[in-house]
mmCIF file with all atom_site columns, C-alpha atoms and ligand atoms in Angstrom:
data_model
loop_
_atom_site.group_PDB
_atom_site.id
_atom_site.type_symbol
_atom_site.label_atom_id
_atom_site.label_alt_id
_atom_site.label_comp_id
_atom_site.label_asym_id
_atom_site.label_entity_id
_atom_site.label_seq_id
_atom_site.pdbx_PDB_ins_code
_atom_site.Cartn_x
_atom_site.Cartn_y
_atom_site.Cartn_z
_atom_site.occupancy
_atom_site.B_iso_or_equiv
_atom_site.pdbx_formal_charge
_atom_site.auth_seq_id
_atom_site.auth_comp_id
_atom_site.auth_asym_id
_atom_site.auth_atom_id
_atom_site.pdbx_PDB_model_num
ATOM   1   C  CA  . MET A 1 1   ? 57.968 20.601 -38.437 1.00 0.00 ? 1   MET A CA  1
ATOM   2   C  CA  . ILE A 1 2   ? 60.106 23.653 -38.531 1.00 0.00 ? 2   ILE A CA  1
ATOM   3   C  CA  . LYS A 1 3   ? 62.245 25.417 -35.925 1.00 0.00 ? 3   LYS A CA  1
ATOM   4   C  CA  . THR A 1 4   ? 64.268 28.612 -35.956 1.00 0.00 ? 4   THR A CA  1
ATOM   5   C  CA  . ASP A 1 5   ? 67.280 28.729 -33.656 1.00 0.00 ? 5   ASP A CA  1
ATOM   6   C  CA  . PRO A 1 6   ? 66.456 32.032 -31.534 1.00 0.00 ? 6   PRO A CA  1
ATOM   7   C  CA  . THR A 1 7   ? 70.283 33.529 -31.974 1.00 0.00 ? 7   THR A CA  1
ATOM   8   C  CA  . MET A 1 8   ? 69.389 33.866 -35.606 1.00 0.00 ? 8   MET A CA  1
ATOM   9   C  CA  . LEU A 1 9   ? 66.731 36.385 -34.855 1.00 0.00 ? 9   LEU A CA  1
ATOM   10  C  CA  . VAL A 1 10  ? 68.490 39.877 -34.561 1.00 0.00 ? 10  VAL A CA  1
ATOM   11  C  CA  . TYR A 1 11  ? 67.310 43.261 -34.343 1.00 0.00 ? 11  TYR A CA  1
ATOM   12  C  CA  . ASN A 1 12  ? 70.191 45.154 -36.064 1.00 0.00 ? 12  ASN A CA  1
ATOM   13  C  CA  . ALA A 1 13  ? 68.420 48.409 -36.550 1.00 0.00 ? 13  ALA A CA  1
ATOM   14  C  CA  . THR A 1 14  ? 69.013 51.912 -34.467 1.00 0.00 ? 14  THR A CA  1
ATOM   15  C  CA  . GLU A 1 15  ? 67.313 50.898 -30.857 1.00 0.00 ? 15  GLU A CA  1
ATOM   16  C  CA  . GLN A 1 16  ? 63.885 52.159 -29.904 1.00 0.00 ? 16  GLN A CA  1
ATOM   17  C  CA  . PRO A 1 17  ? 62.011 54.390 -28.726 1.00 0.00 ? 17  PRO A CA  1
ATOM   18  C  CA  . TRP A 1 18  ? 61.723 55.894 -32.104 1.00 0.00 ? 18  TRP A CA  1
ATOM   19  C  CA  . THR A 1 19  ? 59.951 59.134 -31.754 1.00 0.00 ? 19  THR A CA  1
ATOM   20  C  CA  . ASP A 1 20  ? 58.160 61.876 -34.330 1.00 0.00 ? 20  ASP A CA  1
ATOM   21  C  CA  . ASP A 1 21  ? 59.843 65.299 -33.943 1.00 0.00 ? 21  ASP A CA  1
ATOM   22  C  CA  . TYR A 1 22  ? 57.387 66.896 -36.392 1.00 0.00 ? 22  TYR A CA  1
ATOM   23  C  CA  . GLY A 1 23  ? 58.404 64.899 -39.516 1.00 0.00 ? 23  GLY A CA  1
ATOM   24  C  CA  . VAL A 1 24  ? 61.987 63.901 -38.079 1.00 0.00 ? 24  VAL A CA  1
ATOM   25  C  CA  . ILE A 1 25  ? 62.223 60.472 -36.699 1.00 0.00 ? 25  ILE A CA  1
ATOM   26  C  CA  . VAL A 1 26  ? 64.670 60.396 -33.873 1.00 0.00 ? 26  VAL A CA  1
ATOM   27  C  CA  . SER A 1 27  ? 66.200 58.184 -31.481 1.00 0.00 ? 27  SER A CA  1
ATOM   28  C  CA  . PRO A 1 28  ? 68.170 58.892 -28.391 1.00 0.00 ? 28  PRO A CA  1
ATOM   29  C  CA  . HIS A 1 29  ? 70.452 56.373 -29.471 1.00 0.00 ? 29  HIS A CA  1
ATOM   30  C  CA  . ARG A 1 30  ? 71.466 58.216 -32.710 1.00 0.00 ? 30  ARG A CA  1
ATOM   31  C  CA  . GLU A 1 31  ? 73.319 61.416 -33.054 1.00 0.00 ? 31  GLU A CA  1
ATOM   32  C  CA  . ARG A 1 32  ? 71.233 62.046 -35.842 1.00 0.00 ? 32  ARG A CA  1
ATOM   33  C  CA  . ALA A 1 33  ? 68.045 61.616 -37.431 1.00 0.00 ? 33  ALA A CA  1
ATOM   34  C  CA  . ILE A 1 34  ? 66.683 58.168 -38.716 1.00 0.00 ? 34  ILE A CA  1
ATOM   35  C  CA  . CYS A 1 35  ? 64.855 59.730 -41.418 1.00 0.00 ? 35  CYS A CA  1
ATOM   36  C  CA  . ASN A 1 36  ? 62.913 62.928 -42.583 1.00 0.00 ? 36  ASN A CA  1
ATOM   37  C  CA  . LEU A 1 37  ? 59.760 62.995 -43.727 1.00 0.00 ? 37  LEU A CA  1
ATOM   38  C  CA  . GLU A 1 38  ? 58.644 65.448 -46.712 1.00 0.00 ? 38  GLU A CA  1
ATOM   39  C  CA  . PRO A 1 39  ? 57.232 68.453 -44.991 1.00 0.00 ? 39  PRO A CA  1
ATOM   40  C  CA  . ARG A 1 40  ? 54.719 69.355 -48.002 1.00 0.00 ? 40  ARG A CA  1
ATOM   41  C  CA  . ASP A 1 41  ? 53.286 65.585 -47.494 1.00 0.00 ? 41  ASP A CA  1
ATOM   42  C  CA  . TYR A 1 42  ? 53.358 64.853 -44.182 1.00 0.00 ? 42  TYR A CA  1
ATOM   43  C  CA  . LYS A 1 43  ? 51.051 62.353 -43.069 1.00 0.00 ? 43  LYS A CA  1
ATOM   44  C  CA  . ILE A 1 44  ? 50.934 61.471 -39.205 1.00 0.00 ? 44  ILE A CA  1
ATOM   45  C  CA  . GLU A 1 45  ? 50.043 57.665 -39.527 1.00 0.00 ? 45  GLU A CA  1
ATOM   46  C  CA  . ASN A 1 46  ? 53.119 57.055 -41.480 1.00 0.00 ? 46  ASN A CA  1
ATOM   47  C  CA  . ALA A 1 47  ? 55.470 58.830 -38.922 1.00 0.00 ? 47  ALA A CA  1
ATOM   48  C  CA  . MET A 1 48  ? 53.039 56.395 -36.104 1.00 0.00 ? 48  MET A CA  1
ATOM   49  C  CA  . LEU A 1 49  ? 53.831 53.379 -38.548 1.00 0.00 ? 49  LEU A CA  1
ATOM   50  C  CA  . ILE A 1 50  ? 57.906 54.119 -38.538 1.00 0.00 ? 50  ILE A CA  1
ATOM   51  C  CA  . CYS A 1 51  ? 58.113 54.905 -34.941 1.00 0.00 ? 51  CYS A CA  1
ATOM   52  C  CA  . ALA A 1 52  ? 56.054 51.471 -34.218 1.00 0.00 ? 52  ALA A CA  1
ATOM   53  C  CA  . ALA A 1 53  ? 58.492 49.167 -36.730 1.00 0.00 ? 53  ALA A CA  1
ATOM   54  C  CA  . PRO A 1 54  ? 61.042 48.754 -34.057 1.00 0.00 ? 54  PRO A CA  1
ATOM   55  C  CA  . PRO A 1 55  ? 58.434 46.666 -31.372 1.00 0.00 ? 55  PRO A CA  1
ATOM   56  C  CA  . LEU A 1 56  ? 56.764 45.271 -34.336 1.00 0.00 ? 56  LEU A CA  1
ATOM   57  C  CA  . LEU A 1 57  ? 59.479 43.382 -35.315 1.00 0.00 ? 57  LEU A CA  1
ATOM   58  C  CA  . LYS A 1 58  ? 60.320 42.177 -31.613 1.00 0.00 ? 58  LYS A CA  1
ATOM   59  C  CA  . VAL A 1 59  ? 56.995 40.857 -31.258 1.00 0.00 ? 59  VAL A CA  1
ATOM   60  C  CA  . ALA A 1 60  ? 56.813 39.546 -34.657 1.00 0.00 ? 60  ALA A CA  1
ATOM   61  C  CA  . GLN A 1 61  ? 59.813 37.519 -33.928 1.00 0.00 ? 61  GLN A CA  1
ATOM   62  C  CA  . LYS A 1 62  ? 58.388 36.059 -30.431 1.00 0.00 ? 62  LYS A CA  1
ATOM   63  C  CA  . LEU A 1 63  ? 55.467 35.583 -32.376 1.00 0.00 ? 63  LEU A CA  1
ATOM   64  C  CA  . LEU A 1 64  ? 57.557 33.655 -34.859 1.00 0.00 ? 64  LEU A CA  1
ATOM   65  C  CA  . LEU A 1 65  ? 58.665 30.871 -32.367 1.00 0.00 ? 65  LEU A CA  1
ATOM   66  C  CA  . TRP A 1 66  ? 55.434 30.752 -30.421 1.00 0.00 ? 66  TRP A CA  1
ATOM   67  C  CA  . MET A 1 67  ? 54.292 29.986 -33.536 1.00 0.00 ? 67  MET A CA  1
ATOM   68  C  CA  . GLU A 1 68  ? 56.586 27.477 -33.866 1.00 0.00 ? 68  GLU A CA  1
ATOM   69  C  CA  . GLU A 1 69  ? 55.668 25.832 -30.666 1.00 0.00 ? 69  GLU A CA  1
ATOM   70  C  CA  . CYS A 1 70  ? 52.197 25.522 -31.258 1.00 0.00 ? 70  CYS A CA  1
ATOM   71  C  CA  . MET A 1 71  ? 52.682 24.376 -34.512 1.00 0.00 ? 71  MET A CA  1
ATOM   72  C  CA  . ALA A 1 72  ? 52.526 20.398 -33.900 1.00 0.00 ? 72  ALA A CA  1
ATOM   73  C  CA  . ALA A 1 73  ? 49.991 20.899 -30.853 1.00 0.00 ? 73  ALA A CA  1
ATOM   74  C  CA  . CYS A 1 74  ? 47.364 22.920 -32.593 1.00 0.00 ? 74  CYS A CA  1
ATOM   75  C  CA  . ASP A 1 75  ? 47.759 20.599 -35.981 1.00 0.00 ? 75  ASP A CA  1
ATOM   76  C  CA  . PHE A 1 76  ? 47.879 23.852 -38.110 1.00 0.00 ? 76  PHE A CA  1
ATOM   77  C  CA  . ASN A 1 77  ? 46.267 23.786 -41.548 1.00 0.00 ? 77  ASN A CA  1
ATOM   78  C  CA  . GLN A 1 78  ? 47.023 25.216 -44.398 1.00 0.00 ? 78  GLN A CA  1
ATOM   79  C  CA  . ASP A 1 79  ? 45.968 28.434 -43.895 1.00 0.00 ? 79  ASP A CA  1
ATOM   80  C  CA  . ASP A 1 80  ? 48.122 28.716 -40.398 1.00 0.00 ? 80  ASP A CA  1
ATOM   81  C  CA  . MET A 1 81  ? 51.146 27.586 -42.540 1.00 0.00 ? 81  MET A CA  1
ATOM   82  C  CA  . ASP A 1 82  ? 50.353 30.406 -45.130 1.00 0.00 ? 82  ASP A CA  1
ATOM   83  C  CA  . LEU A 1 83  ? 50.304 33.140 -42.156 1.00 0.00 ? 83  LEU A CA  1
ATOM   84  C  CA  . TYR A 1 84  ? 53.592 31.454 -40.505 1.00 0.00 ? 84  TYR A CA  1
ATOM   85  C  CA  . HIS A 1 85  ? 55.757 31.925 -43.426 1.00 0.00 ? 85  HIS A CA  1
ATOM   86  C  CA  . GLU A 1 86  ? 53.790 35.466 -44.036 1.00 0.00 ? 86  GLU A CA  1
ATOM   87  C  CA  . LEU A 1 87  ? 55.085 35.996 -40.568 1.00 0.00 ? 87  LEU A CA  1
ATOM   88  C  CA  . ARG A 1 88  ? 58.602 34.574 -41.442 1.00 0.00 ? 88  ARG A CA  1
ATOM   89  C  CA  . GLN A 1 89  ? 59.397 36.277 -44.678 1.00 0.00 ? 89  GLN A CA  1
ATOM   90  C  CA  . THR A 1 90  ? 58.280 39.595 -43.317 1.00 0.00 ? 90  THR A CA  1
ATOM   91  C  CA  . ILE A 1 91  ? 60.657 39.371 -40.641 1.00 0.00 ? 91  ILE A CA  1
ATOM   92  C  CA  . ARG A 1 92  ? 63.516 38.621 -42.847 1.00 0.00 ? 92  ARG A CA  1
ATOM   93  C  CA  . THR A 1 93  ? 62.130 41.528 -45.366 1.00 0.00 ? 93  THR A CA  1
ATOM   94  C  CA  . ALA A 1 94  ? 62.497 43.697 -42.199 1.00 0.00 ? 94  ALA A CA  1
ATOM   95  C  CA  . GLY A 1 95  ? 66.081 42.599 -41.521 1.00 0.00 ? 95  GLY A CA  1
ATOM   96  C  CA  . GLY A 1 96  ? 65.121 40.134 -38.311 1.00 0.00 ? 96  GLY A CA  1
ATOM   97  C  CA  . PHE A 1 97  ? 66.676 37.108 -39.807 1.00 0.00 ? 97  PHE A CA  1
ATOM   98  C  CA  . SER A 1 98  ? 70.998 37.157 -39.571 1.00 0.00 ? 98  SER A CA  1
ATOM   99  C  CA  . SER A 1 99  ? 71.680 36.676 -43.283 1.00 0.00 ? 99  SER A CA  1
ATOM   100 C  CA  . GLU A 1 100 ? 73.756 33.499 -43.019 1.00 0.00 ? 100 GLU A CA  1
ATOM   101 C  CA  . THR A 1 101 ? 71.693 30.706 -42.245 1.00 0.00 ? 101 THR A CA  1
ATOM   102 C  CA  . HIS A 1 102 ? 70.544 27.590 -44.558 1.00 0.00 ? 102 HIS A CA  1
ATOM   103 C  CA  . TRP A 1 103 ? 68.199 25.000 -43.854 1.00 0.00 ? 103 TRP A CA  1
ATOM   104 C  CA  . TRP A 1 104 ? 69.202 21.361 -42.031 1.00 0.00 ? 104 TRP A CA  1
ATOM   105 C  CA  . GLN A 1 105 ? 67.024 18.379 -43.143 1.00 0.00 ? 105 GLN A CA  1
ATOM   106 C  CA  . GLY A 1 106 ? 68.083 15.109 -41.266 1.00 0.00 ? 106 GLY A CA  1
ATOM   107 C  CA  . PRO A 1 107 ? 66.629 12.100 -39.083 1.00 0.00 ? 107 PRO A CA  1
ATOM   108 C  CA  . CYS A 1 108 ? 65.381 13.495 -35.652 1.00 0.00 ? 108 CYS A CA  1
ATOM   109 C  CA  . ILE A 1 109 ? 64.778 11.068 -32.222 1.00 0.00 ? 109 ILE A CA  1
ATOM   110 C  CA  . CYS A 1 110 ? 63.178 12.254 -29.309 1.00 0.00 ? 110 CYS A CA  1
ATOM   111 C  CA  . SER A 1 111 ? 65.139 11.020 -26.101 1.00 0.00 ? 111 SER A CA  1
ATOM   112 C  CA  . ALA A 1 112 ? 62.322 10.979 -23.934 1.00 0.00 ? 112 ALA A CA  1
ATOM   113 C  CA  . CYS A 1 113 ? 59.660 8.964  -25.892 1.00 0.00 ? 113 CYS A CA  1
ATOM   114 C  CA  . SER A 1 114 ? 62.253 7.098  -28.838 1.00 0.00 ? 114 SER A CA  1
ATOM   115 C  CA  . HIS A 1 115 ? 59.781 8.516  -31.958 1.00 0.00 ? 115 HIS A CA  1
ATOM   116 C  CA  . THR A 1 116 ? 61.738 9.608  -34.871 1.00 0.00 ? 116 THR A CA  1
ATOM   117 C  CA  . TRP A 1 117 ? 60.665 12.005 -37.548 1.00 0.00 ? 117 TRP A CA  1
ATOM   118 C  CA  . GLN A 1 118 ? 62.248 14.047 -40.235 1.00 0.00 ? 118 GLN A CA  1
ATOM   119 C  CA  . GLY A 1 119 ? 62.998 17.158 -39.094 1.00 0.00 ? 119 GLY A CA  1
ATOM   120 C  CA  . VAL A 1 120 ? 63.778 20.620 -41.199 1.00 0.00 ? 120 VAL A CA  1
ATOM   121 C  CA  . VAL A 1 121 ? 65.565 23.510 -39.183 1.00 0.00 ? 121 VAL A CA  1
ATOM   122 C  CA  . GLU A 1 122 ? 66.751 26.634 -40.446 1.00 0.00 ? 122 GLU A CA  1
ATOM   123 C  CA  . ILE A 1 123 ? 70.609 27.107 -38.817 1.00 0.00 ? 123 ILE A CA  1
ATOM   124 C  CA  . PRO A 1 124 ? 73.505 29.000 -38.764 1.00 0.00 ? 124 PRO A CA  1
ATOM   125 C  CA  . VAL A 1 125 ? 75.328 28.687 -41.706 1.00 0.00 ? 125 VAL A CA  1
ATOM   126 C  CA  . GLU A 1 126 ? 78.853 27.944 -39.481 1.00 0.00 ? 126 GLU A CA  1
ATOM   127 C  CA  . ALA A 1 127 ? 76.168 24.832 -38.025 1.00 0.00 ? 127 ALA A CA  1
ATOM   128 C  CA  . THR A 1 128 ? 76.317 21.828 -39.179 1.00 0.00 ? 128 THR A CA  1
ATOM   129 C  CA  . SER A 1 129 ? 73.464 20.669 -37.182 1.00 0.00 ? 129 SER A CA  1
ATOM   130 C  CA  . PRO A 1 130 ? 70.274 22.016 -34.835 1.00 0.00 ? 130 PRO A CA  1
ATOM   131 C  CA  . GLN A 1 131 ? 71.910 23.841 -31.946 1.00 0.00 ? 131 GLN A CA  1
ATOM   132 C  CA  . VAL A 1 132 ? 68.577 24.041 -30.084 1.00 0.00 ? 132 VAL A CA  1
ATOM   133 C  CA  . PRO A 1 133 ? 66.560 21.304 -28.836 1.00 0.00 ? 133 PRO A CA  1
ATOM   134 C  CA  . LEU A 1 134 ? 63.471 20.260 -30.978 1.00 0.00 ? 134 LEU A CA  1
ATOM   135 C  CA  . GLU A 1 135 ? 59.954 19.759 -30.129 1.00 0.00 ? 135 GLU A CA  1
ATOM   136 C  CA  . CYS A 1 136 ? 59.177 16.112 -30.737 1.00 0.00 ? 136 CYS A CA  1
ATOM   137 C  CA  . SER A 1 137 ? 56.330 15.739 -32.731 1.00 0.00 ? 137 SER A CA  1
ATOM   138 C  CA  . GLU A 1 138 ? 55.108 13.079 -31.232 1.00 0.00 ? 138 GLU A CA  1
ATOM   139 C  CA  . CYS A 1 139 ? 54.585 13.603 -27.122 1.00 0.00 ? 139 CYS A CA  1
ATOM   140 C  CA  . HIS A 1 140 ? 55.213 17.622 -28.050 1.00 0.00 ? 140 HIS A CA  1
ATOM   141 C  CA  . GLN A 1 141 ? 58.007 17.866 -25.498 1.00 0.00 ? 141 GLN A CA  1
ATOM   142 C  CA  . MET A 1 142 ? 61.297 19.605 -26.044 1.00 0.00 ? 142 MET A CA  1
ATOM   143 C  CA  . THR A 1 143 ? 63.635 16.641 -25.906 1.00 0.00 ? 143 THR A CA  1
ATOM   144 C  CA  . GLY A 1 144 ? 64.189 16.439 -29.947 1.00 0.00 ? 144 GLY A CA  1
ATOM   145 C  CA  . GLY A 1 145 ? 67.599 16.508 -31.433 1.00 0.00 ? 145 GLY A CA  1
ATOM   146 C  CA  . PRO A 1 146 ? 69.791 15.061 -34.652 1.00 0.00 ? 146 PRO A CA  1
ATOM   147 C  CA  . ALA A 1 147 ? 69.229 10.992 -34.642 1.00 0.00 ? 147 ALA A CA  1
HETATM 148 ZN ZN1 . ZN  B 2 .   ? 58.919 12.303 -27.740 1.00 0.00 ? 332 ZN  B ZN1 1
#
């Protein structure tokens, strides 16, 4: 079971909204342009995609956490897991993860039903164990933690 600590999901780019001012991508949160598109080969679809990038990253981060909540209850198959890892890698490529993380693996126990399982959790590098409640793989409540 994979569980992401929500505090590891970051947004460090210039705050939205990003708008297209005739090939110059701007934000009210930044004095200078975010980028200048080549005026001789301006393509409005490229400008639209760049301007949509901040909200796309933020919704992708929400979807990642939502997928983790559904993972056990929905009985993910290999295609679902591939999609999850593709989403996760895309968020990382877009700078949506705090860079300093490592994987924690260890025995977990549910305080509600006493079920035990082997957990895998990505945690901040300064942490030595998961900082957030984990979903029990048996009763699916957020009542799991390191054993
Ligand atoms: Zn349980």
